[in-house]
Amino acid sequence: MFSKLAAVAATLPLLALAAPLADIVGNGSTVADDGKYYVESEGIRANFIPYGASISNLWVTDVHGLERDIVLGFDNASYYGIDKQHPHLGGVPGRYANRIKNSTFEIDGEVFHTDPNEHGGLNTLHGGSNGWDYRNWTVVAHTTDSITFSIIDEDGEQGFPGQVISYVTYTLTPYQWHLRMTAVATTKKTPIMLSSHVYWNLDGFQNPDEATALNHTLSLPYSGQRVGTDGILIPDGTILPNQLYDINDFWSSPKQLGANFSNPDLLGNCGTNCTGYDTCYIVNRAQNGPYDWHDKPVATLASPWSGIQIDIFSEQEAFQVYSCGGQNGSLAIKETQGFFNTSRPRVVPQYGCIVMEVEDWVDAINQPEWQRSKRNIFGPGDGPYVLEATYNFSVNHDLSAPYNASKATLSGY
Ligand SMILES: *[C@@H]1O[C@H](CO)[C@@H](O)[C@H](O)[C@H]1NC(C)=O
Ligand SMILES: *[C@@H]1O[C@H](CO)[C@@H](O)[C@H](O)[C@H]1NC(C)=O
Ligand SMILES: *[C@@H]1O[C@H](CO)[C@@H](O)[C@H](O)[C@H]1NC(C)=O
Ligand SMILES: *[C@@H]1O[C@H](CO)[C@@H](O)[C@H](O)[C@H]1NC(C)=O
Ligand SMILES: *[C@@H]1O[C@H](CO)[C@@H](O)[C@H](O)[C@H]1NC(C)=O
Ligand SMILES: *[C@@H]1O[C@H](CO)[C@@H](O)[C@H](O)[C@H]1NC(C)=O
Ligand SMILES: *[C@@H]1O[C@H](CO)[C@@H](O)[C@H](O)[C@H]1NC(C)=O
Ligand SMILES: *[C@@H]1O[C@H](CO)[C@@H](O)[C@H](O)[C@H]1NC(C)=O
Ligand SMILES: *[C@@H]1O[C@H](CO)[C@@H](O)[C@H](O)[C@H]1NC(C)=O
Ligand SMILES: *[C@@H]1O[C@H](CO)[C@@H](O)[C@H](O)[C@H]1NC(C)=O
Ligand SMILES: *[C@@H]1O[C@H](CO)[C@@H](O)[C@H](O)[C@H]1NC(C)=O
């Protein structure tokens, strides 16, 4: 019933859904001079931009009582289309997130070729070189605590069959960010997989002793398995065990991202010559009986310095983690981050961030034996593709003790 309603809503002509845009800055304008749309609630405020339907800033208050901007991005909306060397900053990859093997897939016996935009043309990443996070979406609604973007992706765009219409709504409630993404294939069967591609640094680059995210602690309580890949991170069909205490074990207990960096096995763990993580962890919950995805997080990330903790709740069944091994100091941090009074370069260092993507199993369209086509292929008459997630922010006060999720508290705000 619910998904039928959502399907109807998502297929309405764009303007029928449009609510009056809020005079959000209180001076007759809906958008600030920097091209950003402001949204806020108690204990949390964020800026969004049409480019990629991206989040560009997210502030929460830390254990020191100061607001930190904990996501990577640019200072203004216009710069996103200019610096294309640093894409996917906080946007929505689409129409098919993550990688497509050999830029090829087959539906009902017909073979399709998508734009081969990675590894010199060996595969497609995040929907191609004109994927959804390289385009300006339309702002269809904007209130003080929410914003809705839409995009129409035409038949044949980047090689994908059929038209897709998508809506992405971000809502802030006290200490929480909610994401709801829907997409409908209006004319032909096509792959659809979306995600939110935010780069996090929970210290806002203002920890005087540490500019990386390697001291952040990660917990993936349902992820005893991961997708096996080749050296360019294309799934090879295998599902691998994250054995107890192994480098990919984030399920048995929370662990610092950098905890296993002295282990030589970490070299190659995120592709050939890459040290760290760029890994599609599987979220296994059904074996425990019926569950409500709002009840327990699929991931928790916490910084021992700022005390800021994110609990991520989602109905999605995979979780990609990237530890920013590819950063090399060429990406500047925002004016709202880091220091101006020290000699530390105002850039993102290697391992200076972590990307966490709620999504489905990477490249499931090329692994039919995984039997996930209902979650990856959508056609006219099917229900909409839906992604929902809630990011819950809190502050740990007992920083001397090792991170312990059940001791976190909201009382610091
Ligand atoms: C409205 O306020 C925003 C945010 O402070 C500012 O960027 C913009 O210049 C203002 N617009 C007008 C018309 O005063
Ligand atoms: C936008 O931000 C970029 C990156 O910080 C900066 O180089 C550029 O000057 C800014 N543009 C405007 C119009 O402020
Ligand atoms: C996208 O929007 C930005 C401002 O938000 C603008 O500077 C840019 O020109 C737009 N790009 C296109 C292709 O319309
Ligand atoms: C990759 O796709 C090309 C067509 O684009 C095809 O000729 C080739 O056989 C494919 N290779 C593999 C390994 O599937
Ligand atoms: C990072 O974590 C390590 C191991 O827990 C600790 O020894 C070190 O002091 C931490 N560094 C900072 C800057 O917090
Ligand atoms: C990874 O780090 C954890 C926490 O320090 C440690 O218990 C574990 O033995 C390490 N595993 C490997 C394979 O190095
Ligand atoms: C990996 O690193 C080695 C040693 O630096 C180099 O010879 C090799 O070409 C690299 N391989 C790739 C695929 O980058
Ligand atoms: C640093 O990263 C940028 C963006 O990925 C890339 O264009 C540049 O070539 C890299 N520079 C070096 C020295 O590797
Ligand atoms: C730099 O400024 C921060 C606050 O913005 C302050 O905490 C820190 O002590 C300052 N560092 C120096 C070296 O002055
Ligand atoms: C975490 O905190 C809870 C509540 O105080 C406590 O019951 C539990 O033993 C702690 N876990 C660890 C590993 O310290
Ligand atoms: C958000 O996190 C805090 C601290 O962990 C917790 O008390 C609260 O119940 C969480 N909210 C939800 C909806 O889980």
Coordinates of C-alpha atoms and ligand atoms in Angstrom, one line a residue:
M1 CA 0.0 0.0 0.0
F2 CA 2.7 2.4 1.1
S3 CA 4.9 1.7 -1.9
K4 CA 2.0 2.2 -4.3
L5 CA 1.3 5.6 -2.8
A6 CA 5.0 6.5 -3.1
A7 CA 4.9 5.3 -6.7
V8 CA 2.0 7.6 -7.5
A9 CA 3.6 10.5 -5.8
A10 CA 6.9 9.9 -7.6
T11 CA 5.3 9.8 -11.0
L12 CA 3.4 13.1 -10.5
P13 CA 4.6 15.8 -12.9
L14 CA 7.4 17.8 -11.2
L15 CA 5.5 21.0 -10.6
A16 CA 2.5 19.3 -9.0
L17 CA 4.7 18.5 -6.0
A18 CA 6.2 21.9 -5.7
A19 CA 5.6 23.6 -2.4
P20 CA 6.2 27.3 -2.0
L21 CA 10.0 27.8 -1.5
A22 CA 10.6 29.1 1.9
D23 CA 12.0 32.5 2.5
I24 CA 14.7 30.7 4.4
V25 CA 17.1 33.4 5.0
G26 CA 14.4 35.8 6.1
N27 CA 15.1 38.5 3.6
G28 CA 13.0 37.6 0.6
S29 CA 15.4 35.1 -0.8
T30 CA 15.4 31.3 -0.7
V31 CA 19.0 30.8 -1.5
A32 CA 22.1 32.5 0.0
D33 CA 24.7 34.4 -2.0
D34 CA 27.0 31.3 -2.1
G35 CA 24.2 29.4 -3.9
K36 CA 23.4 27.2 -0.9
Y37 CA 20.0 26.4 0.6
Y38 CA 19.9 26.5 4.4
V39 CA 18.0 23.9 6.5
E40 CA 18.0 23.5 10.2
S41 CA 16.6 21.9 13.3
E42 CA 17.5 21.7 17.0
G43 CA 21.2 20.9 17.4
I44 CA 21.9 20.5 13.7
R45 CA 22.0 22.7 10.6
A46 CA 23.0 22.0 7.0
N47 CA 23.4 23.6 3.6
F48 CA 22.5 21.9 0.4
I49 CA 23.1 22.7 -3.3
P50 CA 21.4 21.6 -6.6
Y51 CA 24.7 20.2 -8.0
G52 CA 24.3 16.5 -7.3
A53 CA 21.5 17.2 -4.8
S54 CA 24.5 17.5 -2.5
I55 CA 25.0 18.3 1.2
S56 CA 27.8 21.0 1.3
N57 CA 27.9 21.7 5.1
L58 CA 26.7 19.9 8.2
W59 CA 27.2 21.4 11.6
V60 CA 26.7 19.7 15.0
T61 CA 28.0 20.8 18.4
D62 CA 30.9 18.7 19.8
V63 CA 32.0 17.8 23.3
H64 CA 33.9 21.1 23.6
G65 CA 30.7 23.0 23.0
L66 CA 31.7 24.2 19.6
E67 CA 29.9 23.7 16.3
R68 CA 32.0 21.6 13.8
D69 CA 31.3 21.4 10.0
I70 CA 31.9 17.6 9.6
V71 CA 31.4 17.0 5.9
L72 CA 33.7 17.8 3.0
G73 CA 32.6 20.2 0.2
F74 CA 33.2 23.5 -1.4
D75 CA 32.7 27.1 -0.2
N76 CA 30.0 27.9 -2.8
A77 CA 27.7 26.1 -5.2
S78 CA 29.2 27.4 -8.4
Y79 CA 32.6 25.8 -7.7
Y80 CA 31.2 22.2 -7.8
G81 CA 30.9 22.4 -11.6
I82 CA 34.3 23.9 -11.9
D83 CA 36.6 21.5 -10.0
K84 CA 35.7 18.2 -11.6
Q85 CA 38.8 16.5 -10.2
H86 CA 37.1 16.1 -6.9
P87 CA 33.6 14.8 -7.6
H88 CA 31.0 13.0 -5.6
L89 CA 31.4 15.5 -2.6
G90 CA 28.2 14.8 -0.7
G91 CA 26.0 14.1 -3.7
V92 CA 23.6 11.4 -5.0
P93 CA 25.4 9.0 -7.4
G94 CA 23.0 7.7 -10.1
R95 CA 21.3 6.2 -11.9
Y96 CA 23.4 3.3 -10.8
A97 CA 25.8 4.0 -7.9
N98 CA 29.2 2.4 -7.5
R99 CA 30.9 0.3 -10.3
I100 CA 29.5 -1.5 -13.3
K101 CA 31.8 -4.3 -14.6
N102 CA 33.1 -3.7 -18.2
S103 CA 30.4 -0.9 -18.4
T104 CA 28.1 -3.6 -19.6
F105 CA 24.9 -5.3 -18.4
E106 CA 22.1 -7.4 -19.8
I107 CA 18.3 -7.1 -19.4
D108 CA 16.0 -9.7 -20.9
G109 CA 18.7 -10.8 -23.4
E110 CA 19.5 -7.2 -24.5
V111 CA 23.1 -6.0 -23.8
F112 CA 23.6 -2.3 -22.8
H113 CA 26.9 -0.3 -22.6
T114 CA 27.3 2.5 -20.2
D115 CA 29.8 5.4 -20.3
P116 CA 33.2 3.8 -19.3
N117 CA 34.5 6.6 -17.1
E118 CA 36.9 4.8 -14.8
H119 CA 40.3 3.0 -15.1
G120 CA 40.9 4.2 -18.7
G121 CA 37.5 2.9 -19.9
L122 CA 37.4 -0.5 -18.1
N123 CA 34.3 0.2 -16.1
T124 CA 31.6 2.7 -15.2
L125 CA 31.7 4.5 -11.8
H126 CA 28.7 6.3 -10.3
G127 CA 26.5 6.3 -13.4
G128 CA 29.1 7.7 -15.9
S129 CA 30.9 11.0 -16.6
N130 CA 27.5 12.8 -16.6
G131 CA 26.1 10.8 -13.6
W132 CA 23.5 12.4 -11.4
D133 CA 26.0 13.9 -9.1
Y134 CA 27.5 16.0 -11.9
R135 CA 24.2 17.7 -12.7
N136 CA 22.1 20.4 -11.2
W137 CA 18.9 19.0 -9.8
T138 CA 15.7 21.1 -9.6
V139 CA 14.7 22.4 -6.1
V140 CA 11.0 21.5 -5.9
A141 CA 10.4 22.3 -2.2
H142 CA 12.3 24.0 0.5
T143 CA 11.2 24.7 4.1
T144 CA 13.1 25.7 7.2
D145 CA 13.8 22.0 8.0
S146 CA 13.7 20.2 4.7
I147 CA 14.6 20.4 1.0
T148 CA 13.4 18.3 -2.0
F149 CA 15.3 17.9 -5.2
S150 CA 14.2 16.2 -8.5
I151 CA 15.9 15.1 -11.6
I152 CA 14.6 13.7 -15.0
D153 CA 17.1 11.3 -16.5
E154 CA 16.3 10.6 -20.2
D155 CA 16.3 7.4 -22.2
G156 CA 19.8 6.6 -23.4
E157 CA 21.6 9.0 -21.1
Q158 CA 25.1 7.5 -20.3
G159 CA 23.9 4.4 -22.1
F160 CA 21.0 3.4 -19.7
P161 CA 17.7 2.4 -21.1
G162 CA 14.5 4.3 -20.5
Q163 CA 13.6 7.5 -18.6
V164 CA 13.9 7.7 -14.8
I165 CA 12.4 10.4 -12.6
S166 CA 13.8 10.8 -9.1
Y167 CA 13.0 12.8 -6.0
V168 CA 15.4 13.2 -3.1
T169 CA 14.2 14.7 0.2
Y170 CA 16.4 15.7 3.1
T171 CA 14.8 16.5 6.4
L172 CA 16.4 17.7 9.6
T173 CA 14.8 16.9 13.0
P174 CA 16.5 17.5 16.4
Y175 CA 20.0 16.0 16.1
Q176 CA 19.0 13.9 13.0
W177 CA 19.3 14.0 9.3
H178 CA 16.8 11.9 7.3
L179 CA 17.2 10.9 3.7
R180 CA 14.4 9.6 1.4
M181 CA 15.2 8.9 -2.2
T182 CA 12.7 7.5 -4.8
A183 CA 13.1 6.8 -8.4
V184 CA 10.7 5.5 -11.0
A185 CA 11.5 3.9 -14.4
T186 CA 8.7 5.4 -16.6
T187 CA 9.3 3.7 -20.0
K188 CA 11.7 0.7 -19.9
K189 CA 13.4 -1.7 -17.5
T190 CA 16.6 -0.2 -16.2
P191 CA 19.1 -0.6 -13.4
I192 CA 18.6 1.8 -10.5
M193 CA 20.8 2.1 -7.4
L194 CA 21.3 5.3 -5.5
S195 CA 23.3 6.3 -2.4
S196 CA 24.6 9.3 -0.5
H197 CA 28.3 9.9 -1.0
V198 CA 29.3 12.1 1.9
Y199 CA 33.0 12.4 3.0
W200 CA 33.1 12.8 6.8
N201 CA 35.7 14.2 9.1
L202 CA 34.1 14.3 12.6
D203 CA 36.7 16.8 13.8
G204 CA 36.0 19.3 11.0
F205 CA 39.9 19.2 10.6
Q206 CA 40.1 21.1 13.9
N207 CA 41.8 18.4 16.0
P208 CA 45.2 20.1 16.6
D209 CA 47.0 16.7 16.8
E210 CA 45.4 14.8 14.0
A211 CA 44.1 15.8 10.6
T212 CA 43.2 12.3 9.4
A213 CA 40.1 10.2 10.2
L214 CA 42.2 7.2 11.2
N215 CA 41.4 7.7 14.9
H216 CA 37.7 7.6 14.2
T217 CA 36.1 4.4 15.5
L218 CA 33.8 2.4 13.1
S219 CA 31.3 -0.3 14.0
L220 CA 29.4 -2.4 11.4
P221 CA 27.5 -4.8 13.6
Y222 CA 25.8 -6.7 10.8
S223 CA 28.7 -7.0 8.4
G224 CA 30.4 -10.3 8.9
Q225 CA 30.8 -10.5 5.1
R226 CA 31.9 -8.4 2.2
V227 CA 31.9 -8.5 -1.6
G228 CA 35.1 -9.9 -3.1
T229 CA 36.6 -7.8 -5.9
D230 CA 39.5 -7.7 -8.4
G231 CA 42.3 -5.1 -8.3
I232 CA 40.1 -2.4 -9.7
L233 CA 37.3 -3.1 -7.2
I234 CA 35.0 -4.9 -9.6
P235 CA 33.1 -7.7 -7.9
D236 CA 34.3 -11.2 -8.9
G237 CA 31.1 -12.9 -7.6
T238 CA 32.6 -14.1 -4.3
I239 CA 31.3 -13.2 -0.9
L240 CA 34.2 -13.1 1.6
P241 CA 34.2 -13.7 5.3
N242 CA 35.4 -10.9 7.6
Q243 CA 36.9 -13.2 10.1
L244 CA 37.1 -12.5 13.8
Y245 CA 39.9 -9.9 14.5
D246 CA 40.8 -9.7 10.8
I247 CA 41.5 -6.4 9.2
N248 CA 37.9 -6.3 7.8
D249 CA 36.3 -7.2 11.2
F250 CA 34.3 -4.2 12.2
W251 CA 31.4 -6.4 13.4
S252 CA 32.7 -8.1 16.6
S253 CA 33.5 -4.8 18.3
P254 CA 34.1 -1.1 17.3
K255 CA 37.6 -0.5 15.9
Q256 CA 39.6 2.6 14.9
L257 CA 39.9 2.9 11.1
G258 CA 43.7 3.0 11.5
A259 CA 43.9 0.1 14.0
N260 CA 45.3 -2.3 11.5
F261 CA 47.4 0.0 9.4
S262 CA 50.7 -1.7 10.5
N263 CA 49.4 -5.0 9.1
P264 CA 50.8 -5.6 5.6
D265 CA 47.6 -7.3 4.6
L266 CA 46.0 -3.8 4.4
L267 CA 48.0 -3.1 1.3
G268 CA 45.7 -4.2 -1.6
N269 CA 42.6 -4.4 0.6
C270 CA 41.1 -1.4 -1.4
G271 CA 42.4 -2.4 -4.8
T272 CA 45.9 -2.8 -6.3
N273 CA 48.5 -0.7 -4.4
C274 CA 45.8 0.8 -2.2
T275 CA 46.1 0.7 1.6
G276 CA 42.9 0.8 3.6
Y277 CA 39.3 0.3 2.8
D278 CA 37.1 0.8 -0.2
T279 CA 34.9 -2.1 0.5
C280 CA 31.2 -3.2 0.0
Y281 CA 30.3 -4.7 3.4
I282 CA 27.1 -6.8 3.4
V283 CA 24.4 -5.9 6.0
N284 CA 22.9 -9.3 7.2
R285 CA 19.9 -8.9 9.5
A286 CA 17.1 -11.2 8.3
Q287 CA 18.6 -14.2 10.1
N288 CA 17.7 -12.7 13.4
G289 CA 14.0 -12.6 12.6
P290 CA 11.8 -9.6 11.6
Y291 CA 13.4 -6.3 12.2
D292 CA 12.5 -2.6 12.0
W293 CA 15.4 -0.8 10.4
H294 CA 14.8 2.3 12.6
D295 CA 15.7 0.3 15.7
K296 CA 19.4 -0.5 15.3
P297 CA 22.1 1.2 13.4
V298 CA 23.9 -0.5 10.5
A299 CA 26.9 1.6 11.2
T300 CA 28.3 3.8 13.9
L301 CA 31.2 6.2 13.5
A302 CA 32.7 8.2 16.4
S303 CA 35.6 10.5 17.0
P304 CA 37.5 10.3 20.3
W305 CA 38.5 14.0 19.9
S306 CA 35.3 15.8 19.1
G307 CA 33.2 13.2 20.8
I308 CA 30.8 13.4 17.8
Q309 CA 29.1 10.1 17.0
I310 CA 26.9 9.2 14.0
D311 CA 24.5 6.3 14.1
I312 CA 23.3 5.4 10.6
F313 CA 20.0 3.6 10.3
S314 CA 18.9 2.3 6.9
E315 CA 16.9 -0.4 5.1
Q316 CA 19.7 -0.8 2.6
E317 CA 21.5 -4.2 2.6
A318 CA 25.1 -3.1 1.9
F319 CA 27.4 -0.4 3.2
Q320 CA 30.4 0.8 1.2
V321 CA 33.3 2.2 3.3
Y322 CA 36.1 4.2 1.7
S323 CA 39.0 5.5 3.9
C324 CA 40.1 8.2 1.5
G325 CA 43.5 6.6 0.5
G326 CA 43.2 8.4 -2.8
Q327 CA 43.3 11.9 -1.2
N328 CA 46.7 13.5 -1.7
G329 CA 46.4 17.0 -0.4
S330 CA 45.1 18.5 -3.6
L331 CA 41.6 19.1 -2.2
A332 CA 41.2 22.3 -0.1
I333 CA 39.1 22.3 3.0
K334 CA 36.3 24.8 3.4
E335 CA 36.6 28.2 5.1
T336 CA 34.4 26.7 7.8
Q337 CA 36.9 24.0 8.6
G338 CA 40.4 23.6 9.9
F339 CA 42.7 26.4 11.2
F340 CA 43.9 29.8 9.9
N341 CA 46.3 30.3 12.8
T342 CA 48.6 27.3 12.4
S343 CA 51.0 26.1 9.8
R344 CA 48.9 23.0 8.9
P345 CA 48.0 23.1 5.2
R346 CA 44.4 23.8 4.6
V347 CA 43.8 20.6 2.6
V348 CA 42.4 17.1 3.0
P349 CA 45.4 14.8 3.7
Q350 CA 45.5 11.2 2.7
Y351 CA 43.1 9.3 5.0
G352 CA 41.6 12.7 6.0
C353 CA 38.1 11.4 5.6
I354 CA 35.8 8.5 5.4
V355 CA 33.0 7.9 2.9
M356 CA 30.1 5.7 4.1
E357 CA 27.5 4.8 1.5
V358 CA 24.2 3.1 2.3
E359 CA 23.3 1.2 -0.9
D360 CA 22.7 -2.3 -2.4
W361 CA 25.3 -4.9 -3.2
V362 CA 27.8 -3.4 -5.7
D363 CA 27.3 -4.4 -9.4
A364 CA 24.5 -6.9 -8.5
I365 CA 23.2 -6.4 -12.1
N366 CA 26.2 -8.4 -13.3
Q367 CA 25.9 -11.1 -10.6
P368 CA 22.6 -12.8 -11.4
E369 CA 23.4 -15.7 -9.0
W370 CA 23.0 -13.2 -6.1
Q371 CA 19.3 -13.0 -7.1
R372 CA 19.0 -9.3 -6.3
S373 CA 17.3 -8.2 -9.5
K374 CA 14.2 -7.0 -7.7
R375 CA 16.3 -4.5 -5.9
N376 CA 18.4 -3.5 -8.9
I377 CA 16.2 -3.5 -12.0
F378 CA 13.0 -1.5 -12.2
G379 CA 10.5 -1.1 -15.0
P380 CA 7.2 0.7 -15.7
G381 CA 4.6 -0.9 -13.5
D382 CA 7.1 -1.9 -10.8
G383 CA 7.0 -0.1 -7.5
P384 CA 9.5 2.8 -7.2
Y385 CA 13.1 2.3 -6.1
V386 CA 13.3 3.6 -2.5
L387 CA 16.2 4.4 -0.2
E388 CA 15.7 5.6 3.3
A389 CA 18.2 6.4 6.0
T390 CA 18.5 8.3 9.2
Y391 CA 21.8 9.7 10.6
N392 CA 21.6 10.2 14.3
F393 CA 24.1 12.6 15.9
S394 CA 25.2 12.5 19.5
V395 CA 28.2 13.3 21.7
N396 CA 30.3 11.0 23.8
H397 CA 31.5 12.6 27.0
D398 CA 33.7 10.0 28.4
L399 CA 36.6 10.3 25.9
S400 CA 39.1 8.7 28.2
A401 CA 37.4 5.3 27.9
P402 CA 37.4 3.4 24.6
Y403 CA 34.4 4.2 22.5
N404 CA 31.3 2.4 23.7
A405 CA 28.1 3.0 21.7
S406 CA 25.7 2.2 24.5
K407 CA 27.3 5.0 26.7
A408 CA 26.7 7.8 24.2
T409 CA 24.4 10.6 25.3
L410 CA 22.6 13.5 23.8
S411 CA 22.9 15.6 27.0
G412 CA 25.9 17.6 25.8
Y413 CA 23.8 19.7 23.4
Ligands
LIG1 C1 19.7 37.2 2.1 O1 20.5 36.6 3.1 C2 21.5 35.7 2.5 C3 22.1 34.9 3.7 O2 22.6 35.7 4.7 C4 22.5 36.5 1.8 O3 23.5 35.7 1.2 C5 21.8 37.3 0.7 O4 22.7 38.2 0.1 C6 20.6 38.1 1.2 N1 19.9 38.5 0.1 C7 19.4 39.8 0.0 C8 18.5 40.1 -1.2 O5 19.6 40.6 0.9
LIG2 C1 34.0 29.6 -4.7 O1 34.8 28.7 -3.9 C2 36.0 28.5 -4.5 C3 36.7 27.4 -3.6 O2 36.8 27.8 -2.3 C4 36.8 29.7 -4.6 O3 38.0 29.5 -5.3 C5 36.0 30.7 -5.5 O4 36.7 32.0 -5.5 C6 34.6 30.9 -4.9 N1 33.9 31.7 -5.8 C7 33.2 32.8 -5.4 C8 32.4 33.4 -6.5 O5 33.1 33.1 -4.3
LIG3 C1 24.7 24.7 -11.7 O1 24.4 25.6 -10.6 C2 25.4 26.4 -10.3 C3 25.0 27.3 -9.1 O2 24.4 26.5 -8.1 C4 25.8 27.3 -11.5 O3 27.0 28.0 -11.1 C5 26.1 26.4 -12.6 O4 26.4 27.2 -13.8 C6 25.0 25.4 -12.9 N1 25.4 24.5 -14.0 C7 24.7 24.2 -15.0 C8 25.2 23.3 -16.0 O5 23.6 24.7 -15.1
LIG4 C1 33.4 -6.1 -22.4 O1 32.5 -5.4 -23.3 C2 32.8 -5.5 -24.6 C3 31.9 -4.6 -25.4 O2 31.9 -3.3 -24.9 C4 32.8 -6.9 -25.1 O3 33.2 -7.0 -26.4 C5 33.7 -7.7 -24.2 O4 33.6 -9.1 -24.5 C6 33.4 -7.5 -22.7 N1 34.4 -8.2 -21.9 C7 34.1 -9.0 -20.9 C8 35.3 -9.6 -20.2 O5 33.0 -9.2 -20.6
LIG5 C1 44.9 8.2 18.0 O1 44.6 6.9 18.6 C2 45.8 6.2 19.1 C3 45.4 4.8 19.4 O2 44.3 4.8 20.2 C4 46.3 7.0 20.3 O3 47.4 6.4 20.7 C5 46.6 8.5 19.8 O4 46.9 9.2 20.9 C6 45.4 9.1 19.1 N1 45.8 10.3 18.6 C7 45.0 11.4 18.8 C8 45.6 12.7 18.1 O5 44.0 11.5 19.4
LIG6 C1 43.3 -5.1 14.1 O1 43.2 -4.2 15.1 C2 42.5 -4.7 16.3 C3 42.3 -3.6 17.3 O2 43.6 -3.0 17.6 C4 43.3 -5.9 16.8 O3 42.6 -6.4 17.9 C5 43.4 -6.9 15.8 O4 44.2 -8.0 16.2 C6 44.0 -6.3 14.5 N1 44.0 -7.4 13.5 C7 45.0 -7.6 12.6 C8 44.7 -8.7 11.6 O5 46.0 -6.9 12.6
LIG7 C1 51.8 -0.8 -8.0 O1 53.0 -0.3 -7.5 C2 54.1 -0.9 -8.0 C3 55.3 -0.5 -7.2 O2 55.3 0.9 -7.0 C4 54.2 -0.5 -9.5 O3 55.3 -1.1 -10.1 C5 52.9 -0.9 -10.2 O4 52.9 -0.4 -11.5 C6 51.7 -0.4 -9.5 N1 50.5 -1.0 -10.1 C7 49.4 -0.3 -10.4 C8 48.3 -1.1 -11.1 O5 49.3 0.9 -10.2
LIG8 C1 46.1 14.1 -6.6 O1 44.7 13.8 -6.8 C2 44.1 14.5 -7.8 C3 42.6 14.3 -7.8 O2 42.3 12.9 -7.7 C4 44.7 14.1 -9.1 O3 44.1 14.8 -10.2 C5 46.2 14.4 -9.1 O4 46.8 13.9 -10.3 C6 46.8 13.8 -7.9 N1 48.2 14.2 -7.8 C7 49.2 13.4 -7.5 C8 50.5 14.1 -7.4 O5 49.1 12.2 -7.5
LIG9 C1 44.1 28.5 16.9 O1 42.7 28.9 17.0 C2 42.0 27.9 17.8 C3 40.6 28.3 17.9 O2 40.1 28.7 16.6 C4 42.6 27.8 19.2 O3 41.9 26.8 19.9 C5 44.1 27.5 19.1 O4 44.6 27.5 20.4 C6 44.8 28.4 18.2 N1 46.1 27.9 18.0 C7 47.2 28.7 18.0 C8 48.5 28.1 17.8 O5 47.1 29.9 18.3
LIG10 C1 29.5 -0.2 27.4 O1 28.7 0.5 28.2 C2 27.6 -0.3 28.8 C3 26.7 0.6 29.6 O2 27.4 1.4 30.5 C4 28.2 -1.4 29.6 O3 27.1 -2.3 30.1 C5 29.1 -2.3 28.7 O4 29.7 -3.3 29.5 C6 30.2 -1.4 28.1 N1 30.9 -2.2 27.1 C7 32.2 -2.2 27.1 C8 32.8 -3.1 26.0 O5 32.9 -1.6 27.8
LIG11 C1 20.5 8.7 18.8 O1 21.6 8.4 19.6 C2 21.4 8.6 21.0 C3 22.8 8.3 21.6 O2 23.3 7.2 21.1 C4 20.4 7.7 21.6 O3 20.2 8.0 22.9 C5 19.1 7.9 20.8 O4 18.2 7.0 21.2 C6 19.4 7.7 19.3 N1 18.2 8.0 18.6 C7 17.6 7.0 17.9 C8 16.4 7.4 17.1 O5 18.0 5.9 17.8

